[in-house]
C-alpha positions as YAML, in Angstrom:
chain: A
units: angstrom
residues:
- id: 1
  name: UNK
  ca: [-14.97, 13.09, -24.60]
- id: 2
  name: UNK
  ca: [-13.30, 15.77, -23.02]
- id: 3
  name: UNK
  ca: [-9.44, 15.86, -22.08]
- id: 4
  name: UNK
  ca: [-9.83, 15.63, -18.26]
- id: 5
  name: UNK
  ca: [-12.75, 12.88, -18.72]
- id: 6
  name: UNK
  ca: [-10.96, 10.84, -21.09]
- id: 7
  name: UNK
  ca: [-7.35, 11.13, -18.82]
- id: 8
  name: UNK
  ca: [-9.93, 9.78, -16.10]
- id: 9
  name: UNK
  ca: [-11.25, 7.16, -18.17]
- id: 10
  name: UNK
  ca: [-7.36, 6.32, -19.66]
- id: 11
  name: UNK
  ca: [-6.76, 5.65, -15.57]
- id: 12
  name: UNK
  ca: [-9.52, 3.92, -14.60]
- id: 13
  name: UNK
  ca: [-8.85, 1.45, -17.72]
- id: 14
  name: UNK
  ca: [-5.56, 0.99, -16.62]
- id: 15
  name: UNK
  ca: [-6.27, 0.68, -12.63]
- id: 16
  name: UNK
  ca: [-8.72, -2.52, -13.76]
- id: 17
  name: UNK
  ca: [-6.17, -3.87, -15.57]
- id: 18
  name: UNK
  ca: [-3.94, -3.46, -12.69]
- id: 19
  name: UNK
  ca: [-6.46, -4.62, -10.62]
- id: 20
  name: UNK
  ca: [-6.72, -8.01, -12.51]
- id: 21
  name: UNK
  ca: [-3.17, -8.09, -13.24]
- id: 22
  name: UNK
  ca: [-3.38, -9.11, -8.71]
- id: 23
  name: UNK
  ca: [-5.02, -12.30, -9.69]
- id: 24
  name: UNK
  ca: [-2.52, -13.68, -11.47]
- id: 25
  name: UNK
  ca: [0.42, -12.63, -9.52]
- id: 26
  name: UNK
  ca: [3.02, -15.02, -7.53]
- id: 27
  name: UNK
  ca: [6.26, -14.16, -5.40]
- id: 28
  name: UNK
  ca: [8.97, -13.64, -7.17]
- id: 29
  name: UNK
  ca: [7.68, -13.66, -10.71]
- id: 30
  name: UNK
  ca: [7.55, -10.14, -13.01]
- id: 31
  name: UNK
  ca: [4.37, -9.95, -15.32]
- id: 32
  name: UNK
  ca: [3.66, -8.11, -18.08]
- id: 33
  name: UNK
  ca: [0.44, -5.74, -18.15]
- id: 34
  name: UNK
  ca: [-0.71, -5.29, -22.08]
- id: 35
  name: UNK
  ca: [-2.48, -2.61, -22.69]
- id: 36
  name: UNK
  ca: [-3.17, -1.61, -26.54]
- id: 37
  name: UNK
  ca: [-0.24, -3.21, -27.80]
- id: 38
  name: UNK
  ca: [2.02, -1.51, -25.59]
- id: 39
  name: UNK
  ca: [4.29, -4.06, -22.87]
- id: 40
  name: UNK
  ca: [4.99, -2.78, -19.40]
- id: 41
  name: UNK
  ca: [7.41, -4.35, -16.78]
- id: 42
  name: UNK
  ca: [5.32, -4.62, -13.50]
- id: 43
  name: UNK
  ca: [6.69, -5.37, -10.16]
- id: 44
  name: UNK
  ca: [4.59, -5.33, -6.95]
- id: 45
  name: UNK
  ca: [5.67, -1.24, -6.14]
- id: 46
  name: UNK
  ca: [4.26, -0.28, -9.43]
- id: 47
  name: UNK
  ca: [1.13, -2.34, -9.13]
- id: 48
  name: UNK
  ca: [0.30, -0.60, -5.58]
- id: 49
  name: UNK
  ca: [1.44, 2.87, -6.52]
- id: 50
  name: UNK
  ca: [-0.59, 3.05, -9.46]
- id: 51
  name: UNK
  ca: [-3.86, 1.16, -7.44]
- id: 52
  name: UNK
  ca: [-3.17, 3.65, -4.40]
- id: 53
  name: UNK
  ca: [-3.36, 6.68, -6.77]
- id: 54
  name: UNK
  ca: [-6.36, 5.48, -8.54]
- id: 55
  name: UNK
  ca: [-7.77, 4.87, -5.00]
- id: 56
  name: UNK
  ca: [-6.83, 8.74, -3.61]
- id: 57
  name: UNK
  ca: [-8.34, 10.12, -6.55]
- id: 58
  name: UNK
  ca: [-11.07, 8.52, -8.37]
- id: 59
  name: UNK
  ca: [-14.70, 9.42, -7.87]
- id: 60
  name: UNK
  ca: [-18.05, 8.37, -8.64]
- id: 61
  name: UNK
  ca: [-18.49, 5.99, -11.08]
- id: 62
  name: UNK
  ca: [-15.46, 5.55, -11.83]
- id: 63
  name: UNK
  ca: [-13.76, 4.72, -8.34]
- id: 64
  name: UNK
  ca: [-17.36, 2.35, -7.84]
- id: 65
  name: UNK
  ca: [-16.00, 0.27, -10.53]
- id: 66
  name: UNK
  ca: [-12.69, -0.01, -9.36]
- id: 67
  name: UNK
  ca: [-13.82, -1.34, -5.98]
- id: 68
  name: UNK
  ca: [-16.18, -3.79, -7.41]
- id: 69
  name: UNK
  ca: [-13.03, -5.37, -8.96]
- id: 70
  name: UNK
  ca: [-12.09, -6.54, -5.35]
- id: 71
  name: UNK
  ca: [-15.55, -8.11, -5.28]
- id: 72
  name: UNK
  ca: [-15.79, -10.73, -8.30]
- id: 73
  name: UNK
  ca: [-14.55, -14.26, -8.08]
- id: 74
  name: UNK
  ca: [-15.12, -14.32, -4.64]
- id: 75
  name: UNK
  ca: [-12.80, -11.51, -3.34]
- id: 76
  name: UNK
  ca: [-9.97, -12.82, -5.01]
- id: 77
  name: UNK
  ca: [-8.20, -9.80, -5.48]
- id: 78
  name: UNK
  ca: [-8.37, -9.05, -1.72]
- id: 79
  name: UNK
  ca: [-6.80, -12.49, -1.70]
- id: 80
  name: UNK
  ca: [-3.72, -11.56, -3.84]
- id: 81
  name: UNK
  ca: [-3.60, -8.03, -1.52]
- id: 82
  name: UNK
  ca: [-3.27, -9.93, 1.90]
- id: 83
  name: UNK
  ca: [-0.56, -12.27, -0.05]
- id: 84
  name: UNK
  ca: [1.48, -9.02, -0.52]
- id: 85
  name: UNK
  ca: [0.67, -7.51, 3.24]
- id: 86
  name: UNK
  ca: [2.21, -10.67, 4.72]
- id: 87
  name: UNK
  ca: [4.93, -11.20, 2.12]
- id: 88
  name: UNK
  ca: [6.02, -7.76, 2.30]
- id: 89
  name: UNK
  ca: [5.25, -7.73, 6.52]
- id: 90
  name: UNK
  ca: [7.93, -10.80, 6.85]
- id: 91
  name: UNK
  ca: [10.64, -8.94, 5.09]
- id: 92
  name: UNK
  ca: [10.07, -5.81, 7.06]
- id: 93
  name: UNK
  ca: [9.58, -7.68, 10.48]
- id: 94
  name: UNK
  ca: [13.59, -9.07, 9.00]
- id: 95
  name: UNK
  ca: [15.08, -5.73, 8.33]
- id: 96
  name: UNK
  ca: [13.84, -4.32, 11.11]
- id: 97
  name: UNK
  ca: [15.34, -7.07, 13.79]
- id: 98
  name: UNK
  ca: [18.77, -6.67, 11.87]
- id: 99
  name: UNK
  ca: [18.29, -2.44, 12.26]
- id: 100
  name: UNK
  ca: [17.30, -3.20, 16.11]
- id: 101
  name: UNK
  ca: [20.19, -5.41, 16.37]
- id: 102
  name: UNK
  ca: [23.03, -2.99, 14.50]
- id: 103
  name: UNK
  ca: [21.42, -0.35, 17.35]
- id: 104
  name: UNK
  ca: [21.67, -2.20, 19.83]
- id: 105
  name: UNK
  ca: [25.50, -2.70, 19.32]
- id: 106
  name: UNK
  ca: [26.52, 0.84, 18.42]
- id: 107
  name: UNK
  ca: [24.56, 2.09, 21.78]
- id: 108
  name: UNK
  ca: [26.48, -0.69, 23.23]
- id: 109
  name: UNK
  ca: [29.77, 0.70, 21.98]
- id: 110
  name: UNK
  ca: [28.85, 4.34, 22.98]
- id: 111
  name: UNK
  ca: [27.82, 5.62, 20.15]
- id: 112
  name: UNK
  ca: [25.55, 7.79, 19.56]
- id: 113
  name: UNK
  ca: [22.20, 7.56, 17.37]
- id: 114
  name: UNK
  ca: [21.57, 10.87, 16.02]
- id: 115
  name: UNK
  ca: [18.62, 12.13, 13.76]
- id: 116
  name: UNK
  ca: [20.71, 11.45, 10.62]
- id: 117
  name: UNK
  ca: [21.78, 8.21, 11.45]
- id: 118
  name: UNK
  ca: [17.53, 7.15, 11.90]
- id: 119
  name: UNK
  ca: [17.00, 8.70, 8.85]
- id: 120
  name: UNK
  ca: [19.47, 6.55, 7.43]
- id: 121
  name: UNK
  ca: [17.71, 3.38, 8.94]
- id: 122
  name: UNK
  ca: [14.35, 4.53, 7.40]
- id: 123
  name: UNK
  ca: [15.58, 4.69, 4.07]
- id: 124
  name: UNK
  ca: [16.94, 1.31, 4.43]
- id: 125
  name: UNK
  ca: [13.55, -0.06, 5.57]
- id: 126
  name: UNK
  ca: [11.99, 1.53, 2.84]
- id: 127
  name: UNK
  ca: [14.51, -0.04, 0.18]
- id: 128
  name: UNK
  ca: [13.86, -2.83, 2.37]
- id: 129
  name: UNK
  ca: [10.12, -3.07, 1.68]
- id: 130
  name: UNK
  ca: [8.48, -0.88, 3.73]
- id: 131
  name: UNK
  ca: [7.51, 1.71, 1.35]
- id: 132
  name: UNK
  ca: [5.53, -0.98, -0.75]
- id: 133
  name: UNK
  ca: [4.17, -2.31, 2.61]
- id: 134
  name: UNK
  ca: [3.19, 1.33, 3.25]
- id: 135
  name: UNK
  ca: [1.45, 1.63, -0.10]
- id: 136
  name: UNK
  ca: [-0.32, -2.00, 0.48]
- id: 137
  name: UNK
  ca: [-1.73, -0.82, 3.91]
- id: 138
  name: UNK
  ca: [-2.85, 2.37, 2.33]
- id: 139
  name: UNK
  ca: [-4.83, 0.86, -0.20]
- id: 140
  name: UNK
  ca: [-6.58, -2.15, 2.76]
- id: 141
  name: UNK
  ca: [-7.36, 0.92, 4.23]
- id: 142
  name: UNK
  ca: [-9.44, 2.44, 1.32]
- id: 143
  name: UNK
  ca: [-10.92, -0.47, 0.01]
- id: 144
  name: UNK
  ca: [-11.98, -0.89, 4.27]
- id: 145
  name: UNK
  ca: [-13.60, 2.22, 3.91]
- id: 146
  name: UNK
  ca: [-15.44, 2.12, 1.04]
- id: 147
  name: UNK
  ca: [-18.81, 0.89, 2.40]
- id: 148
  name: UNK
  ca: [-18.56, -2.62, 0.81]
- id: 149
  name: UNK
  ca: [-19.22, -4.92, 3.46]
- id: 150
  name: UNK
  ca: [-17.77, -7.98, 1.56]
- id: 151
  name: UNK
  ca: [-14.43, -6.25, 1.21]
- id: 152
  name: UNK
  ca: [-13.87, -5.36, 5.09]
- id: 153
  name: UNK
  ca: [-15.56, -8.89, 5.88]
- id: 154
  name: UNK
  ca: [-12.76, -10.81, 3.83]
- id: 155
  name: UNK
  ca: [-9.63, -8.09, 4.98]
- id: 156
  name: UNK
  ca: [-10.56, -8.78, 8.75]
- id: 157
  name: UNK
  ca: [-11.12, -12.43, 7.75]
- id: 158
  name: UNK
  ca: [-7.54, -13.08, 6.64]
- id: 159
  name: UNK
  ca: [-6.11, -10.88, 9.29]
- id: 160
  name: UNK
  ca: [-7.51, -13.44, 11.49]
- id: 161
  name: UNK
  ca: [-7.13, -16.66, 10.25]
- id: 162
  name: UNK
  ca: [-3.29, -15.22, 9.61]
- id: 163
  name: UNK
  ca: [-3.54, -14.24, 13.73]
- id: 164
  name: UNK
  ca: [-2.45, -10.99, 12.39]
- id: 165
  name: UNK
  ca: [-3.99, -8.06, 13.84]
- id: 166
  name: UNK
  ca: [-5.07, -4.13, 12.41]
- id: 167
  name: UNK
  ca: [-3.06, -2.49, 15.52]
- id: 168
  name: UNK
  ca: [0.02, -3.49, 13.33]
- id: 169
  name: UNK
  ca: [-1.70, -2.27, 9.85]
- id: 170
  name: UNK
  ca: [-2.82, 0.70, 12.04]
- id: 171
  name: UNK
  ca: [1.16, 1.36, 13.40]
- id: 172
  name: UNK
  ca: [1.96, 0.97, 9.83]
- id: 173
  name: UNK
  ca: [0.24, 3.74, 8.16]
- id: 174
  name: UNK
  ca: [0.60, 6.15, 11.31]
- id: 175
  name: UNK
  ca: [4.59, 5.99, 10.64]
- id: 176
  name: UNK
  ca: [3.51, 6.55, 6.91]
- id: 177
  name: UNK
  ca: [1.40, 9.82, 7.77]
- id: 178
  name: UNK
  ca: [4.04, 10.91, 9.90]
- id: 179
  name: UNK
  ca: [6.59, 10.70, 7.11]
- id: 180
  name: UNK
  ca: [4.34, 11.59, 4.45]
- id: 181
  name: UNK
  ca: [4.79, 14.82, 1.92]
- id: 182
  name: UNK
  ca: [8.43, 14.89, 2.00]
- id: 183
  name: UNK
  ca: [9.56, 17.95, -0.07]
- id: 184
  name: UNK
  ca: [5.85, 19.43, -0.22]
- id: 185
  name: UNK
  ca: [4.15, 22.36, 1.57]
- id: 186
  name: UNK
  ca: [3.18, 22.11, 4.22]
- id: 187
  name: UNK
  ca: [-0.66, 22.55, 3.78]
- id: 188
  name: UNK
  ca: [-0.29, 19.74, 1.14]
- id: 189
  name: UNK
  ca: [1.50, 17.70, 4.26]
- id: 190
  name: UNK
  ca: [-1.38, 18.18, 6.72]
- id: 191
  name: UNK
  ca: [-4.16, 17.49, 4.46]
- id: 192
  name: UNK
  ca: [-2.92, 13.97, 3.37]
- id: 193
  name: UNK
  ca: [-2.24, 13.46, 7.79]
- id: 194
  name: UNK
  ca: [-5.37, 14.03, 8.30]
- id: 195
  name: UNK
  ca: [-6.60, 11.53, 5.20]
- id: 196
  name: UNK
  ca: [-4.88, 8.75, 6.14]
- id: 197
  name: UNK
  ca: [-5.78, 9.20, 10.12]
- id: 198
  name: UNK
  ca: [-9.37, 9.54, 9.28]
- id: 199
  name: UNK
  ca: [-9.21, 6.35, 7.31]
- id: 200
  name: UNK
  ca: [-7.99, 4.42, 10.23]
- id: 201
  name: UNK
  ca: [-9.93, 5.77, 12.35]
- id: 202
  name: UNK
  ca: [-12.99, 3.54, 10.62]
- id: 203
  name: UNK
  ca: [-10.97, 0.74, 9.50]
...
């Protein structure tokens, strides 16, 4: 097997067990993911970073198999996903009625919010939770698009029986595009814009 197949294959085998590592997990408890005799520590950012790469680049076969993970057992997976959107979307909807609040009392007292002082309050709703909310939305919005009718079905589903809605999944990933590619050119910038704003655009 050749190096770039077999670093594709080492992924994939990781994103499944990633992928079923969702099943089993509950707030506030750390897991470990075993993998060939080798323990990793695996909180909630790691599990979505790692699923949201596998998602952005896997093709083929490869990135069929993945999705068909959020299929068995009855969608369960999709289950454990929405568990993190709405876990994570409480603790952001918290941070960012404190942030509203501390804003509302400086322009009160005259002050004035400038661009580095709401760059500061992004970071802290990002330490806050947002990035992994970010990441979470992301990867709904893959998994939305990926032609597997079952998948949509159940994200819309819980959305709805949670009267949640996709305008705020929709808000969520347009602030993400707009921050997105920090530190990279600016023709790496555009093209992941454009990604993520086509994705909504179906989901």
């Amino acid at each position: 097997m050749g190096g770039n197949q077999g670093s594709a294959y080492q992924w994939l085998h990781t994103g499944v067990l990633v992928v079923n590592l969702m099943a089993c997990y509950r707030e506030n408890k750390l897991l470990f993911l075993i993998s060939a005799c080798n323990f990793h520590f695996v909180s909630p950012e790691h599990v979505c970073s790692i699923l949201a790469s596998l998602l952005r680049n896997l093709r083929g076969q490869q990135r069929t198999r993945l999705l068909n993970k959020f299929t068995e057992n009855d969608s369960e997976k999709v289950d454990r996903l929405m568990e993190l959107y709405f876990k994570y979307l409480d603790a952001m909807q918290a941070a960012d009625k404190k942030i509203d609040g501390e804003k509302h009392d400086m322009v009160r007292r005259g002050e004035i919010i400038d661009d580095d002082m709401e760059d500061e309050f992004y970071l802290r709703r990002l330490d806050a939770g947002l990035f992994v909310l970010q990441l979470i939305c992301y990867i709904m919005a893959e998994i939305c698009n990926a032609n597997v009718p079952q998948i949509r079905q159940r994200v819309h589903q819980i959305l709805n029986m949670r009267g949640s809605s996709i305008k705020i999944v929709r808000h969520i990933l347009k602030e993400y595009a707009e921050n997105i590619g920090d530190g990279k050119n600016q023709e790496f910038r555009e093209s992941e814009q454009k990604r993520i704003l086509d994705l909504l655009e179906n989901f």
